[in-house]
Coordinates of C-alpha atoms in Angstrom, one line a residue:
M28 CA -197.2 50.5 102.4
T29 CA -193.7 50.8 101.3
R30 CA -191.7 48.4 99.3
T31 CA -188.0 48.2 98.9
F32 CA -186.8 46.4 96.0
R33 CA -183.0 45.6 95.8
F34 CA -181.6 45.1 92.1
Q35 CA -178.1 43.4 91.7
N36 CA -176.1 43.2 88.6
Y37 CA -175.5 39.6 87.6
T38 CA -172.8 38.0 85.3
T39 CA -172.2 34.7 84.1
R40 CA -168.8 33.0 83.9
Q41 CA -167.7 29.5 82.9
D42 CA -168.4 27.0 86.0
P43 CA -165.1 26.1 87.6
A44 CA -166.5 23.0 89.0
T45 CA -166.8 21.5 85.4
D46 CA -164.7 21.1 82.3
P47 CA -165.8 22.0 78.7
E48 CA -166.4 19.5 76.1
Y49 CA -165.3 19.7 72.6
G50 CA -166.6 17.6 69.6
A51 CA -167.1 17.4 65.9
V52 CA -169.3 15.9 63.4
C53 CA -168.5 15.0 59.7
I54 CA -171.2 16.9 57.4
S55 CA -169.1 15.7 54.0
T56 CA -171.2 13.8 51.5
D57 CA -169.9 10.8 49.6
S58 CA -170.9 12.5 46.2
Q59 CA -170.2 16.1 45.1
D60 CA -172.6 15.8 42.1
D61 CA -175.9 15.0 44.2
S62 CA -176.8 18.0 46.5
D63 CA -179.3 15.5 48.0
A64 CA -176.8 13.0 49.3
A65 CA -176.7 12.2 52.8
A66 CA -174.0 13.6 55.0
C67 CA -171.5 11.1 56.7
L68 CA -172.4 12.2 60.2
A69 CA -169.6 10.3 61.9
A70 CA -169.2 12.0 65.3
S71 CA -166.0 12.3 67.6
G72 CA -168.1 12.3 70.6
P73 CA -167.3 14.3 73.7
M74 CA -163.4 15.1 74.0
A75 CA -161.5 17.1 76.5
S76 CA -159.5 19.2 74.3
A77 CA -159.9 21.0 71.1
L78 CA -156.7 19.3 69.8
S79 CA -158.1 16.0 70.6
V80 CA -161.0 16.9 68.2
D81 CA -158.4 18.2 65.5
D82 CA -156.7 14.6 65.9
W83 CA -159.9 12.7 65.3
M84 CA -160.9 14.9 62.3
R85 CA -157.4 14.6 60.9
D86 CA -157.8 10.6 61.2
H87 CA -161.2 10.9 59.5
L88 CA -159.8 12.6 56.5
R89 CA -158.6 9.2 55.5
D90 CA -162.2 8.8 54.1
P91 CA -162.0 10.3 50.5
D92 CA -163.2 13.8 50.6
H93 CA -164.3 13.9 53.9
R94 CA -163.0 17.3 55.0
H95 CA -166.1 19.4 56.3
F96 CA -166.8 19.1 59.9
R97 CA -169.2 21.0 62.5
R98 CA -167.1 21.6 65.5
S99 CA -168.8 22.3 68.9
F100 CA -167.8 23.5 72.2
D101 CA -170.0 23.0 75.3
D102 CA -169.6 24.1 78.8
F103 CA -171.5 24.9 81.8
A104 CA -172.2 28.4 83.2
E105 CA -172.6 29.7 86.5
F106 CA -174.8 32.8 87.4
L107 CA -173.3 35.2 90.0
S108 CA -174.2 38.5 91.3
T109 CA -171.3 40.8 91.0
R110 CA -171.1 41.2 94.6
E111 CA -170.6 37.4 94.9
L112 CA -168.1 37.4 91.9
A113 CA -166.0 40.1 93.7
G114 CA -165.8 37.9 96.8
A115 CA -164.8 34.9 94.9
E116 CA -162.0 36.7 93.2
Q117 CA -160.6 37.9 96.5
V118 CA -160.5 34.6 97.7
T119 CA -158.7 33.2 94.8
A120 CA -156.2 36.3 94.4

C-alpha cells in the first residue's frame, strides 16, 4: 500500500474582513510611596485607531500622576496556504 502526503506551506496575515482594535488601561497608582497600592485600571475600551487611544490617554492625564498605561493591539488572523495567498494577490494586483 502506497500513501502520498502532500505538504503545503502556510502563512498568516491580518484578516482583511475585520478591522483591528486598539486600547489602553491605566496602570498608575494613586500613591508613589505604597508599592501595594491598587492600580487605577481605567480602560479606554476598544477603539478604531491608535490615535484615538492616544487621545484617551491624554485626557486621562488630568488625573494627577496617571501617566502609565498598558496599550494593546488586537486583530484577527487568517491562515492561508501559500498557493491560496498567491492567487489572492493576483486578484488584487
